[in-house]
Amino acid sequence: MAKAAGRRAALKKNSVVIGGVLVTTIKWAGESIDVTDRDSSGIVELLPDVKTQQITLDVEGYAKDSTLRDIVFDTAAAKLLTDITFVFADALAAKDTITGNFFVTGFEEGNPHDGAASFKASFVSSGAWTLG
């Protein structure tokens, strides 16, 4: 894999940019299907299919507006965000967007006395996503 700086991206909701972010982590996780039985002679056997899978994106950046902050701190607001797109500005490959529904699992806001307010957030996919 080629060496590269952190992945800059625009975070969009319903095609509207709500923040510029640095994607610090993109993680794919999948759960295998175990079909080990008595005939397996004590050796684990797995199907080639994935039982469940999800992606997690950890980001940090500066908010363009208060959209994400308002969602997170509103106790009545759903934390499942639909129609989210991460558009990568410095694509390492031809596929430079990830689109889908994402649940906000964490949010942190930094408000230094002598600088711009920043945020960190974690998003976990819900349902299918597209890489395009």
Coordinates of N, CA and C in Angstrom, one line a residue:
M1 N 0.8 -1.2 0.0 CA 0.0 0.0 0.0 C 0.9 1.2 0.0
A2 N 0.5 2.2 -0.8 CA 1.3 3.4 -0.9 C 1.2 4.3 0.4
K3 N 2.3 5.0 0.7 CA 2.2 5.9 1.8 C 1.5 7.1 1.5
A4 N 0.7 7.6 2.4 CA -0.1 8.8 2.1 C -0.4 9.6 3.4
A5 N -0.7 10.8 3.2 CA -1.1 11.7 4.4 C -2.6 11.3 4.7
G6 N -3.0 11.8 5.9 CA -4.4 11.5 6.3 C -5.4 11.8 5.2
R7 N -6.5 11.1 5.2 CA -7.5 11.3 4.1 C -8.4 12.4 4.4
R8 N -8.3 13.5 3.6 CA -9.2 14.7 3.7 C -10.5 14.3 3.0
A9 N -11.6 14.8 3.6 CA -12.9 14.5 3.0 C -13.9 15.6 3.4
A10 N -14.9 15.6 2.6 CA -16.1 16.5 2.9 C -17.1 15.5 3.4
L11 N -17.8 15.9 4.5 CA -18.8 15.1 5.1 C -20.1 15.8 4.7
K12 N -21.0 15.0 3.9 CA -22.2 15.6 3.4 C -23.4 14.8 4.0
K13 N -24.5 15.6 4.2 CA -25.8 15.0 4.6 C -26.8 15.5 3.6
N14 N -27.5 14.6 2.9 CA -28.4 15.0 1.8 C -27.7 15.9 0.8
S15 N -26.5 15.6 0.4 CA -25.7 16.3 -0.6 C -25.3 17.7 -0.2
V16 N -25.4 18.1 1.1 CA -25.0 19.4 1.6 C -23.8 19.2 2.5
V17 N -22.7 19.9 2.3 CA -21.5 19.7 3.1 C -21.8 20.3 4.5
I18 N -21.6 19.4 5.5 CA -21.8 19.9 6.9 C -20.4 20.0 7.6
G19 N -19.3 19.6 7.0 CA -18.0 19.7 7.6 C -16.9 19.2 6.7
G20 N -15.8 19.8 6.9 CA -14.6 19.3 6.3 C -13.9 18.4 7.3
V21 N -13.4 17.2 7.0 CA -12.9 16.3 8.0 C -11.6 15.7 7.5
L22 N -10.9 15.2 8.4 CA -9.7 14.3 8.2 C -10.2 12.9 8.7
V23 N -10.3 12.0 7.8 CA -10.7 10.6 8.2 C -9.5 9.9 8.8
T24 N -9.5 9.7 10.1 CA -8.3 9.2 10.7 C -8.3 7.7 10.7
T25 N -9.5 7.0 10.6 CA -9.6 5.6 10.6 C -10.8 5.2 9.7
I26 N -10.5 4.2 8.8 CA -11.6 3.5 8.1 C -11.4 2.1 8.4
K27 N -12.5 1.4 9.1 CA -12.3 0.1 9.5 C -13.5 -0.8 8.9
W28 N -13.2 -1.9 8.3 CA -14.2 -2.8 7.9 C -14.1 -4.0 8.8
A29 N -15.3 -4.5 9.3 CA -15.4 -5.6 10.2 C -16.4 -6.6 9.6
G30 N -16.0 -7.9 9.6 CA -17.0 -8.9 9.1 C -17.0 -10.1 10.1
E31 N -18.1 -10.7 10.1 CA -18.2 -11.9 11.0 C -18.4 -13.1 10.1
S32 N -17.6 -14.1 10.4 CA -17.6 -15.3 9.5 C -18.8 -16.3 10.0
I33 N -19.0 -17.2 9.1 CA -20.1 -18.2 9.4 C -19.3 -19.6 9.6
D34 N -19.4 -20.0 10.9 CA -18.7 -21.2 11.3 C -19.6 -22.4 11.1
V35 N -19.1 -23.4 10.3 CA -19.8 -24.6 10.0 C -19.1 -25.8 10.5
T36 N -18.2 -25.6 11.5 CA -17.5 -26.7 12.1 C -18.5 -27.7 12.7
D37 N -18.3 -29.0 12.4 CA -19.1 -30.0 13.0 C -18.2 -31.2 13.4
R38 N -18.9 -32.3 13.8 CA -18.1 -33.5 14.3 C -17.2 -34.0 13.2
D39 N -17.6 -33.8 12.0 CA -16.8 -34.3 10.8 C -15.6 -33.5 10.5
S40 N -15.4 -32.4 11.2 CA -14.3 -31.4 10.9 C -13.0 -31.8 11.6
S41 N -13.0 -32.9 12.4 CA -11.8 -33.4 13.0 C -11.1 -32.3 13.9
G42 N -11.9 -31.4 14.5 CA -11.4 -30.4 15.4 C -10.8 -29.2 14.7
I43 N -10.9 -29.1 13.4 CA -10.4 -28.0 12.7 C -11.6 -27.1 12.3
V44 N -11.5 -25.8 12.6 CA -12.5 -24.9 12.3 C -12.8 -24.8 10.8
E45 N -14.0 -24.8 10.4 CA -14.4 -24.7 9.0 C -15.3 -23.5 8.8
L46 N -15.0 -22.6 7.9 CA -15.8 -21.4 7.7 C -16.3 -21.3 6.3
L47 N -17.5 -20.8 6.1 CA -18.0 -20.6 4.8 C -17.4 -19.3 4.2
P48 N -17.3 -19.2 2.9 CA -16.6 -18.1 2.3 C -17.5 -16.8 2.4
D49 N -18.7 -16.9 2.8 CA -19.6 -15.8 2.9 C -19.4 -15.1 4.2
V50 N -19.9 -13.8 4.2 CA -19.8 -13.0 5.5 C -21.2 -13.0 6.1
K51 N -21.2 -13.3 7.4 CA -22.5 -13.3 8.1 C -23.0 -11.9 8.3
T52 N -22.2 -11.0 8.9 CA -22.5 -9.6 9.0 C -21.2 -8.8 8.7
Q53 N -21.4 -7.5 8.3 CA -20.3 -6.7 8.0 C -20.7 -5.2 8.2
Q54 N -19.7 -4.4 8.6 CA -19.9 -3.0 8.8 C -18.6 -2.2 8.6
I55 N -18.8 -1.0 8.4 CA -17.6 -0.1 8.3 C -17.7 1.0 9.4
T56 N -16.6 1.4 9.9 CA -16.6 2.4 10.9 C -15.6 3.5 10.4
L57 N -16.0 4.8 10.5 CA -15.1 5.9 10.1 C -15.0 6.8 11.3
D58 N -13.7 7.1 11.7 CA -13.4 8.1 12.7 C -12.9 9.3 12.0
V59 N -13.4 10.5 12.4 CA -13.1 11.7 11.7 C -12.8 12.8 12.7
E60 N -12.1 13.8 12.2 CA -11.9 15.0 13.0 C -11.8 16.2 12.0
G61 N -12.2 17.3 12.5 CA -12.2 18.5 11.6 C -12.9 19.7 12.2
Y62 N -13.3 20.6 11.3 CA -14.0 21.8 11.7 C -15.4 21.8 11.0
A63 N -16.4 22.1 11.8 CA -17.7 22.1 11.3 C -18.0 23.4 10.5
K64 N -18.7 23.2 9.4 CA -19.1 24.3 8.5 C -20.3 25.0 9.2
D65 N -21.2 24.2 9.9 CA -22.3 24.7 10.6 C -22.6 23.8 11.8
S66 N -23.7 24.1 12.4 CA -23.9 23.3 13.7 C -24.8 22.0 13.5
T67 N -25.0 21.6 12.2 CA -25.9 20.5 11.9 C -25.5 19.2 12.8
L68 N -24.3 18.8 12.7 CA -23.9 17.6 13.4 C -24.0 17.8 14.9
R69 N -23.5 18.9 15.4 CA -23.6 19.2 16.8 C -25.0 19.2 17.3
D70 N -25.9 19.8 16.6 CA -27.3 19.9 17.0 C -27.9 18.5 17.1
I71 N -27.6 17.6 16.1 CA -28.1 16.3 16.1 C -27.6 15.5 17.4
V72 N -26.3 15.6 17.6 CA -25.7 14.9 18.7 C -26.3 15.3 20.1
F73 N -26.4 16.6 20.3 CA -26.8 17.1 21.6 C -28.3 17.2 21.8
D74 N -29.1 17.0 20.8 CA -30.5 16.9 20.9 C -30.9 15.6 21.4
T75 N -31.4 15.4 22.6 CA -31.7 14.1 23.2 C -32.8 13.4 22.5
A76 N -33.7 14.2 21.8 CA -34.8 13.6 21.1 C -34.5 13.2 19.6
A77 N -33.3 13.7 19.1 CA -33.0 13.4 17.7 C -32.4 12.0 17.5
A78 N -32.8 11.4 16.4 CA -32.2 10.1 16.1 C -30.7 10.3 15.7
K79 N -29.9 9.3 16.2 CA -28.5 9.4 15.9 C -28.1 8.6 14.6
L80 N -29.1 8.0 14.0 CA -28.9 7.3 12.8 C -29.1 8.3 11.7
L81 N -28.1 8.7 11.0 CA -28.1 9.7 9.9 C -28.2 9.0 8.6
T82 N -29.3 9.4 7.8 CA -29.5 8.8 6.5 C -28.8 9.7 5.5
D83 N -28.5 9.1 4.3 CA -28.0 9.8 3.2 C -26.7 10.6 3.6
I84 N -25.7 9.9 4.1 CA -24.4 10.5 4.5 C -23.4 10.1 3.4
T85 N -22.6 11.0 3.0 CA -21.5 10.7 2.0 C -20.2 11.3 2.5
F86 N -19.2 10.5 2.4 CA -17.8 11.0 2.7 C -17.2 11.1 1.3
V87 N -16.8 12.3 0.9 CA -16.2 12.6 -0.4 C -14.7 12.8 -0.1
F88 N -13.9 11.9 -0.6 CA -12.4 12.1 -0.3 C -11.8 13.0 -1.3
A89 N -11.1 14.0 -0.9 CA -10.4 15.0 -1.7 C -9.1 14.4 -2.3
D90 N -8.5 13.5 -1.6 CA -7.2 13.0 -2.0 C -7.2 11.5 -2.2
A91 N -8.1 11.1 -3.1 CA -8.4 9.7 -3.3 C -7.1 8.9 -3.6
L92 N -6.9 7.8 -2.9 CA -5.8 6.9 -3.2 C -6.1 5.9 -4.3
A93 N -7.4 5.9 -4.6 CA -7.8 5.0 -5.7 C -8.9 5.7 -6.5
A94 N -9.4 5.0 -7.5 CA -10.5 5.6 -8.3 C -11.8 5.8 -7.6
K95 N -12.0 5.0 -6.6 CA -13.2 5.1 -5.8 C -13.0 6.0 -4.7
D96 N -13.7 7.2 -4.7 CA -13.4 8.2 -3.7 C -14.6 8.7 -2.9
T97 N -15.7 7.9 -2.8 CA -16.8 8.3 -1.9 C -17.3 7.0 -1.2
I98 N -17.8 7.2 0.0 CA -18.5 6.2 0.7 C -19.8 6.8 1.1
T99 N -20.9 6.2 0.7 CA -22.3 6.7 0.9 C -23.1 5.6 1.6
G100 N -24.0 6.1 2.5 CA -24.9 5.2 3.2 C -25.5 5.8 4.4
N101 N -26.1 5.0 5.2 CA -26.7 5.4 6.5 C -25.7 5.1 7.6
F102 N -25.4 6.1 8.5 CA -24.4 5.9 9.5 C -25.0 6.4 10.9
F103 N -24.7 5.6 11.9 CA -25.0 5.9 13.3 C -23.9 6.6 13.9
V104 N -24.1 7.7 14.5 CA -23.1 8.5 15.2 C -22.8 7.8 16.6
T105 N -21.7 7.2 16.8 CA -21.4 6.5 18.0 C -20.5 7.3 19.0
G106 N -20.0 8.4 18.5 CA -19.2 9.3 19.4 C -19.0 10.7 18.8
F107 N -19.0 11.6 19.7 CA -18.8 13.0 19.3 C -18.0 13.8 20.4
E108 N -17.0 14.5 20.0 CA -16.2 15.3 20.9 C -15.9 16.6 20.3
E109 N -16.1 17.6 21.1 CA -15.9 19.0 20.6 C -14.8 19.7 21.4
G110 N -13.9 20.3 20.6 CA -12.8 21.1 21.2 C -13.0 22.6 21.0
N111 N -13.0 23.3 22.1 CA -13.2 24.8 22.0 C -12.0 25.5 22.7
P112 N -10.9 25.5 22.0 CA -9.7 26.2 22.6 C -10.0 27.7 22.8
H113 N -9.4 28.3 23.7 CA -9.6 29.8 24.0 C -8.9 30.6 22.9
D114 N -7.9 30.0 22.2 CA -7.2 30.8 21.2 C -7.2 30.2 19.8
G115 N -8.2 29.4 19.5 CA -8.3 28.8 18.1 C -9.7 28.5 17.7
A116 N -9.8 27.8 16.6 CA -11.1 27.5 16.0 C -11.6 26.2 16.8
A117 N -12.9 26.2 16.9 CA -13.6 25.0 17.5 C -13.5 23.8 16.5
S118 N -13.1 22.7 17.1 CA -13.0 21.5 16.3 C -13.9 20.4 16.8
F119 N -14.0 19.3 16.1 CA -14.7 18.1 16.5 C -14.1 16.8 16.1
K120 N -14.4 15.8 16.8 CA -14.1 14.4 16.4 C -15.4 13.6 16.5
A121 N -15.6 12.7 15.6 CA -16.8 11.9 15.6 C -16.5 10.5 15.0
S122 N -17.3 9.6 15.4 CA -17.2 8.2 14.9 C -18.6 7.8 14.3
F123 N -18.5 7.2 13.2 CA -19.7 6.8 12.4 C -19.6 5.3 12.1
V124 N -20.7 4.5 12.4 CA -20.8 3.1 12.1 C -21.9 2.9 11.1
S125 N -21.6 2.1 10.0 CA -22.6 1.9 9.0 C -23.9 1.2 9.5
S126 N -25.0 1.5 8.9 CA -26.2 0.8 9.2 C -26.9 0.4 7.8
G127 N -26.9 -0.8 7.5 CA -27.4 -1.2 6.2 C -26.2 -1.2 5.2
A128 N -26.6 -1.3 4.0 CA -25.7 -1.4 2.9 C -25.0 0.0 2.6
W129 N -23.8 0.0 2.1 CA -23.2 1.2 1.8 C -22.6 1.1 0.4
T130 N -22.3 2.2 -0.3 CA -21.6 2.1 -1.6 C -20.3 2.8 -1.6
L131 N -19.4 2.2 -2.3 CA -18.1 2.8 -2.5 C -18.0 3.1 -3.9
G132 N -17.8 4.4 -4.2 CA -17.9 4.8 -5.6 C -16.9 5.9 -6.0

